[in-house]
Each structure stands twice: as structure tokens, then as C-alpha cells.
């Protein structure tokens, strides 16, 4: 299959772009797949109410079919038509955070096929805050099932180039809307339990959710990689966001971290490996390795989130065998950053 790539500027959707979005919508209505930008990461979209489309999504990503998809909507009325009931908590959160990087899990009704929910009776729903995404959802009938637009197991794409790399030849269309704003996937909160529970940390933090709902729990498996429990979001059990090389996180006092990384980078280099380091603006110049990248200012979590998946992909592009990364503060939005970094490292952390 030939994959068409079209460019659209999010803040300048002119007549030609409208026409392209109409065509993209028709591809989805006809059962095809379109990769598109959201404010978090690029999504791989198909008609959420068409079981055949969901099957195609799993096939294109090489994703296990027990891992449910998120349904993207563009207005509240549409949400009402695919769930048993909209809980009061969902209305409050939608008012506070939609459109935005928050996915809510509710009880589905018969309109949503089990192919989309990986066999579950619940459905994950979000309204993305991106004009291209919202218009595409409207043009395609109102419900787009979209996982991140990467091959299963690879870091989520934050630019269209990486969708092309992973999905070219496998889907009908890719909409290039430039680099995404946030760079990490949405926060997922389960509203089907007595106390709402965060299943995946993201830009909308525990503190922000508590401000609206009062009590909110966090799935233990997010915090403790060795808890031995099964994550409640099926996708969180997979070794996700994985770069091709081996990544180790080094945690400790900054000067010791730099010393440790330099020593081990040298050893790895001497044994013929290509070594990469993930540092920050203030430490970048202190490292010696084949490739050294900064994810930004340590205090600027938005930039770190924005850069992380891109940097991991760049190390892949440069065929890096061994990577070392500094560790980051894991409170607030930092919890999402550390969750993704730990998964990318397969929870391989050295504390010094
Ligand atoms: O920001 C995002 O959420 C991006 C953009 C494209 O919207 N999408 C995304 O989708 O990250 P995906 O498929 O890569 O991750 C969806 C996660 C998986 O871990 C999946 O197991 C979980 O959501 N999930 C989906 N439906 C669920 C459900 N009914 N119950 C529990 N977990 C669910
Ligand atoms: Mg994903």
C-alpha cells in the first residue's frame, strides 16, 4: 500500500487543508487508517465503532490484541452515545481538562466493539486538544480509535517523520502537523472503581485530579516496577518506549553520576560499543561519550517531556548500543517522565 503524507498547519487550517481533512475523514469512514497529530503524541486512527478498523490498527502496529485502544471524541454529546452512563466525576474532569491530555475509563455500551476495547467492558475516551485531530474526528464520523502511531514497543512519535518510519506502506495516510506540544501520552484515569485511579501518569497530574475530585488513587505498578502486580491498563505491562540499545538510569548526587557515567562509557567504548548519554543543559559538557544529548534544563519538566522520546529515537537513528541517563525528580509531571524513562530502561537503575 502506498502511504500518502500530507502537511497541515494546526493554526492555519485553510480551504486546502479542510479538503485534505475531509479526504482523511473519508479514509477512516471507509475503514482505512490515518496517522495524525494530537497535543500529546501522534495517533494511528481508525473508526472506533468498526471492528475491522481496530483489527487493522493492531496489525499495522504489531500490537497484541488484548491491549485496548483509546477512543477519541470531539464533543460531549458523542461521549454520551458510547458509554452506559457518564459519571459525575467524568463531567467534572471534562469541564476542567477537555479538550486535553486526559483519558477517562468508563463502562462501554454495545456500540463499542470488543475489538476496540481488547475484550473489556470498559472503554478509554479522550478529547484531544489539537485542531487537526478535532476536525479529523468530526470528518470521520465522531469516534477515532487511536493508539500512539509507533510500531509496538518503540517510543511514541512526537514528529511525523517517525510515523513514516514505522508505518509507511502499512496505512493509507499520514497527516504531518509538525512537532507535538507535550511529547508524552495522556494521563489515564479509571472512573469505574469506587475511588478514581490513575493507570498511567501524564501531563495532568495526581494533584490536578485531586483538586477536582478529592480522593484519587494511583495504580501501584506505576510507582513500583517490582511490585509483582499486574498493571490495570493492559498496555502498561509491556516493555514500552524501548530504544534499540540498552539503557541504564544512574541515580545519585550529580557529580557522582557524571563520574560513574564517564567511567562506564569509557569501558563500553573500549569494548567496541557505541555509547550515548542523556544529560541536561548544565551537565552536557561534562560527559565524554560518542553521542551526548541534553533533554533540557533539569527544572523545566515540560521541555524534558517534550524531548525524551525524540532523544531516544535519535539514539536509535545513530545506532547507539549502550545508553546512560541521568535520573529526574518524580513528583508532579515528573512522575510521567520517570515512568516512561524507567520503562525505556526496563527498570534498569543504578543508585550510587
Ligand atoms: O496521548 C495518548 O493517550 C495517545 C494519543 C494518540 O491520544 N494515545 C495512546 O494510546 O497513548 P496507546 O494505545 O498507546 O495507549 C493506551 C493505553 C494502553 O496502555 C491501554 O492498555 C490503556 O490505554 N487502555 C485503553 N483502554 C483501556 C481500558 N478500557 N482499561 C484499562 N486500560 C486501557
Ligand atoms: Mg502507545
XYZ file of C-alpha atoms and ligand atoms in Angstrom:
386
model
C 0.000 0.000 0.000
C 1.251 3.487 -0.799
C 1.037 5.877 2.164
C 0.114 9.455 1.334
C 1.756 12.107 3.546
C 0.008 15.482 3.766
C 1.110 18.641 5.587
C -1.329 20.731 7.617
C -0.511 23.715 9.830
C -2.604 23.388 13.009
C -3.143 27.099 13.440
C -3.787 27.840 9.797
C -6.374 25.340 8.562
C -7.176 26.906 5.200
C -9.541 25.685 2.500
C -6.999 23.276 1.015
C -6.352 21.789 4.477
C -10.111 21.448 5.053
C -10.349 19.481 1.820
C -7.467 17.238 2.893
C -9.126 16.641 6.265
C -12.381 15.773 4.525
C -10.483 13.205 2.434
C -8.693 11.853 5.520
C -12.055 11.572 7.279
C -13.420 9.600 4.354
C -10.466 7.197 4.520
C -11.440 6.463 8.147
C -15.179 6.259 7.391
C -14.339 3.734 4.665
C -12.430 1.555 7.155
C -8.874 2.792 6.456
C -6.187 4.173 8.782
C -4.747 7.694 9.149
C -1.900 8.802 11.461
C -2.486 12.292 12.853
C -1.050 14.731 15.408
C -2.525 15.287 18.874
C -1.157 17.530 21.613
C 0.488 14.514 23.324
C 1.931 12.229 20.619
C 0.914 11.179 17.090
C -2.012 8.734 16.955
C -2.841 5.937 14.494
C -6.537 6.438 13.812
C -9.314 4.192 12.588
C -13.120 4.117 13.026
C -13.597 3.129 16.684
C -17.037 1.640 16.009
C -15.821 -0.588 13.166
C -14.277 -3.863 14.428
C -12.421 -4.330 11.148
C -10.675 -0.950 11.582
C -9.484 -1.893 15.067
C -8.131 -5.192 13.735
C -6.202 -3.238 11.109
C -4.723 -0.953 13.797
C -3.378 -3.922 15.755
C -1.920 -5.420 12.598
C -0.225 -2.182 11.447
C 1.390 -1.649 14.869
C 2.195 -5.305 15.506
C 0.333 -4.814 18.797
C -1.154 -7.629 20.905
C -4.941 -7.503 20.522
C -5.601 -7.700 24.292
C -4.249 -4.155 24.598
C -7.252 -1.795 24.304
C -7.378 1.380 22.218
C -8.339 4.899 23.283
C -11.460 6.316 21.596
C -11.047 9.995 20.635
C -14.125 12.233 20.503
C -14.643 15.882 19.559
C -17.723 16.709 21.652
C -19.523 15.708 24.848
C -22.736 14.564 23.096
C -20.759 11.916 21.270
C -19.321 10.676 24.558
C -22.864 10.068 25.862
C -23.633 7.719 22.967
C -20.859 5.153 23.649
C -20.974 4.678 27.440
C -23.575 3.159 29.796
C -23.676 6.410 31.723
C -21.432 9.421 32.137
C -20.365 9.503 35.794
C -20.499 12.857 37.597
C -16.713 12.629 38.044
C -16.287 12.447 34.255
C -18.364 15.594 33.748
C -16.270 17.464 36.272
C -12.973 16.300 34.766
C -14.141 17.038 31.213
C -15.076 20.551 32.281
C -11.653 21.063 33.837
C -9.361 19.316 31.342
C -11.059 18.624 27.961
C -10.050 19.085 25.274
C -6.727 17.994 26.741
C -4.268 15.246 27.698
C -6.642 13.248 29.938
C -8.143 9.840 29.100
C -11.073 8.580 31.194
C -12.193 4.978 31.519
C -15.927 4.328 31.749
C -18.333 1.404 31.207
C -18.945 0.954 27.487
C -22.267 0.236 25.789
C -22.976 -2.075 22.841
C -21.964 0.485 20.227
C -18.279 -0.022 21.031
C -16.982 -3.329 19.635
C -14.829 -5.588 21.822
C -12.161 -5.404 19.109
C -11.628 -1.760 20.141
C -11.543 -2.433 23.901
C -9.393 -5.553 23.762
C -12.324 -7.611 25.067
C -13.032 -5.335 28.074
C -16.453 -3.986 29.118
C -14.860 -0.600 29.749
C -13.701 1.980 27.213
C -10.979 4.629 27.406
C -12.056 8.008 25.980
C -10.347 11.322 25.415
C -10.915 14.629 23.629
C -7.550 15.790 22.252
C -6.551 19.443 22.260
C -5.355 19.751 18.686
C -7.351 21.431 15.896
C -6.246 18.931 13.247
C -7.262 15.997 15.451
C -10.627 17.538 16.375
C -11.507 18.322 12.761
C -10.429 14.856 11.631
C -12.634 13.255 14.320
C -15.647 15.306 13.142
C -14.973 14.450 9.483
C -14.649 10.744 10.187
C -17.965 10.273 11.977
C -17.106 11.228 15.557
C -15.134 8.307 17.041
C -11.489 7.615 16.257
C -9.707 4.707 17.949
C -6.066 5.722 18.168
C -3.083 4.224 19.901
C 0.238 6.030 19.602
C 1.418 5.826 15.980
C 4.553 3.757 16.573
C 5.393 0.131 15.931
C 4.532 -1.691 19.160
C 7.388 -1.377 21.665
C 9.077 1.665 20.129
C 8.994 5.200 21.582
C 5.811 7.111 20.681
C 6.266 9.502 17.725
C 6.436 13.215 18.509
C 7.076 14.187 14.864
C 5.502 12.818 11.663
C 8.856 11.553 10.381
C 8.748 8.740 12.949
C 5.222 7.730 11.882
C 6.578 7.469 8.353
C 9.486 5.369 9.615
C 7.221 2.918 11.485
C 4.053 2.834 9.378
C 4.868 3.716 5.778
C 3.363 1.157 3.402
C 1.004 -0.136 6.116
C -1.619 2.647 6.317
C -3.441 4.930 3.863
C -2.387 8.359 5.102
C -0.155 10.328 7.496
C -1.008 13.927 8.439
C 2.139 15.897 9.244
C 1.135 18.674 11.657
C 4.624 19.455 12.944
C 6.124 18.606 16.320
C 3.612 17.861 19.108
C 3.311 20.114 22.166
C 3.575 17.762 25.158
C 5.574 14.772 23.947
C 4.291 12.134 26.429
C 0.985 10.240 26.210
C -2.144 11.358 28.089
C -2.845 10.682 31.762
C -5.268 7.742 32.104
C -7.765 7.743 34.963
C -10.157 4.863 35.654
C -13.582 6.109 36.754
C -15.192 2.666 37.086
C -13.794 1.931 40.551
C -15.133 3.498 43.791
C -12.132 5.783 44.049
C -10.817 7.093 40.701
C -7.408 5.632 39.923
C -4.539 6.835 37.730
C -3.414 3.972 35.485
C -0.830 5.974 33.504
C 0.748 9.263 34.651
C 0.859 12.182 32.226
C 0.689 15.945 31.956
C -2.487 16.068 34.111
C -1.001 15.207 37.496
C -2.379 13.476 40.599
C -2.505 16.866 42.328
C -4.563 18.376 39.477
C -7.047 15.473 39.547
C -7.356 15.651 43.337
C -8.196 19.323 43.113
C -11.292 18.439 41.053
C -12.302 15.076 42.557
C -10.917 14.973 46.080
C -9.721 11.417 46.584
C -7.711 9.803 43.750
C -5.508 6.672 43.898
C -2.504 5.696 41.781
C -2.006 2.174 40.397
C 0.892 0.749 42.470
C 2.598 -0.666 39.409
C 3.317 2.850 38.128
C 5.415 3.689 41.141
C 6.944 0.304 41.850
C 8.271 -1.628 38.860
C 8.925 -4.645 41.072
C 5.552 -4.783 42.809
C 4.831 -8.097 41.071
C 1.261 -6.895 40.438
C -0.437 -6.719 37.065
C -0.965 -3.146 35.819
C -4.636 -2.233 35.423
C -4.018 -0.693 31.993
C -3.114 -3.759 29.915
C -0.662 -1.741 27.804
C 1.423 -0.792 30.812
C 2.666 -4.346 31.250
C 4.587 -4.326 28.007
C 8.183 -3.136 27.754
C 7.220 0.056 26.042
C 9.068 3.046 24.731
C 12.059 0.842 24.183
C 15.076 2.142 22.342
C 17.107 -0.415 20.369
C 20.196 -0.117 22.601
C 20.470 -0.926 26.298
C 19.593 1.966 28.616
C 20.643 2.346 32.275
C 19.464 5.133 34.587
C 22.024 6.400 37.085
C 20.614 7.969 40.215
C 22.533 9.903 42.860
C 24.435 13.099 43.562
C 25.167 14.927 40.320
C 28.990 14.890 40.398
C 28.998 11.164 41.253
C 26.548 10.431 38.438
C 28.784 12.229 35.938
C 31.845 10.379 37.234
C 30.097 6.981 37.081
C 28.758 7.535 33.587
C 32.101 8.741 32.221
C 33.909 5.721 33.668
C 31.403 3.203 32.299
C 31.080 4.989 28.975
C 34.840 4.705 28.555
C 34.783 0.984 29.377
C 31.952 0.332 26.938
C 33.708 2.336 24.211
C 36.884 0.360 24.713
C 34.975 -2.862 24.202
C 33.812 -1.561 20.828
C 30.325 -0.328 21.769
C 28.839 2.950 20.608
C 27.805 4.894 23.714
C 25.179 7.603 24.235
C 24.446 9.779 27.266
C 21.201 11.546 28.203
C 22.152 14.578 30.265
C 20.799 18.045 30.951
C 21.849 21.540 29.856
C 24.057 22.033 32.902
C 25.841 18.649 32.690
C 26.076 18.073 28.938
C 29.593 19.497 28.639
C 30.884 17.278 31.475
C 30.375 13.952 29.664
C 32.697 12.034 27.342
C 30.916 9.590 25.023
C 30.164 9.036 21.316
C 26.866 10.924 21.437
C 25.745 13.216 24.262
C 22.266 14.749 24.276
C 20.556 17.141 26.634
C 16.821 16.868 27.314
C 16.841 20.461 28.583
C 17.033 22.307 31.859
C 16.572 19.921 34.819
C 13.977 22.277 36.350
C 11.960 22.597 33.131
C 9.861 19.413 33.097
C 7.832 20.475 30.075
C 10.960 20.581 27.938
C 12.269 17.279 29.299
C 8.941 15.562 28.474
C 8.945 17.166 25.049
C 12.481 15.959 24.238
C 12.602 12.496 25.827
C 11.059 10.262 23.131
C 12.776 12.283 20.404
C 16.178 11.760 22.008
C 15.546 8.013 22.411
C 14.619 7.783 18.736
C 17.702 9.775 17.739
C 19.922 7.317 19.592
C 18.288 4.558 17.540
C 18.966 6.514 14.334
C 22.628 6.737 15.334
C 22.851 3.017 16.176
C 23.830 3.508 19.800
C 24.450 0.218 21.676
C 24.701 1.405 25.283
C 22.995 4.434 26.842
C 23.234 6.056 30.244
C 20.714 8.588 31.513
C 20.544 10.878 34.485
C 17.508 10.405 36.730
C 14.801 13.069 37.243
C 12.572 14.297 40.037
C 9.482 12.069 40.121
C 6.875 14.327 41.694
C 4.104 16.121 39.741
C 4.610 15.908 35.976
C 7.995 14.332 36.752
C 6.154 11.106 37.623
C 5.181 10.729 33.950
C 8.736 11.441 32.801
C 10.271 8.883 35.174
C 7.550 6.318 34.356
C 8.463 6.463 30.639
C 12.217 6.587 31.273
C 12.065 3.589 33.631
C 10.082 1.609 31.057
C 12.543 2.522 28.333
C 15.308 1.234 30.607
C 13.382 -1.928 31.508
C 13.655 -0.663 35.135
C 17.429 -0.909 34.949
C 18.508 1.659 37.589
C 21.809 2.019 39.398
C 21.729 4.000 42.626
C 25.119 5.375 43.644
O -1.942 10.569 24.490
C -2.458 9.483 24.209
O -3.213 8.887 25.003
C -2.142 8.876 22.846
C -2.755 9.800 21.774
C -2.626 9.231 20.404
O -4.074 10.093 22.107
N -2.649 7.537 22.732
C -2.083 6.497 23.385
O -2.653 5.268 23.118
O -1.137 6.609 24.136
P -1.943 3.874 23.426
O -2.786 2.862 22.763
O -0.524 3.927 23.007
O -2.084 3.701 24.969
C -3.350 3.405 25.521
C -3.214 2.850 26.903
C -2.710 1.422 26.931
O -1.797 1.256 27.998
C -4.004 0.645 27.194
O -3.761 -0.594 27.829
C -4.789 1.601 28.068
O -4.517 2.856 27.495
N -6.245 1.370 27.994
C -7.073 1.595 26.945
N -8.336 1.217 27.224
C -8.332 0.769 28.494
C -9.336 0.238 29.364
N -10.592 0.094 28.979
N -8.948 -0.143 30.613
C -7.659 -0.008 31.018
N -6.669 0.489 30.237
C -6.993 0.866 28.997
Mg 1.493 3.567 22.895
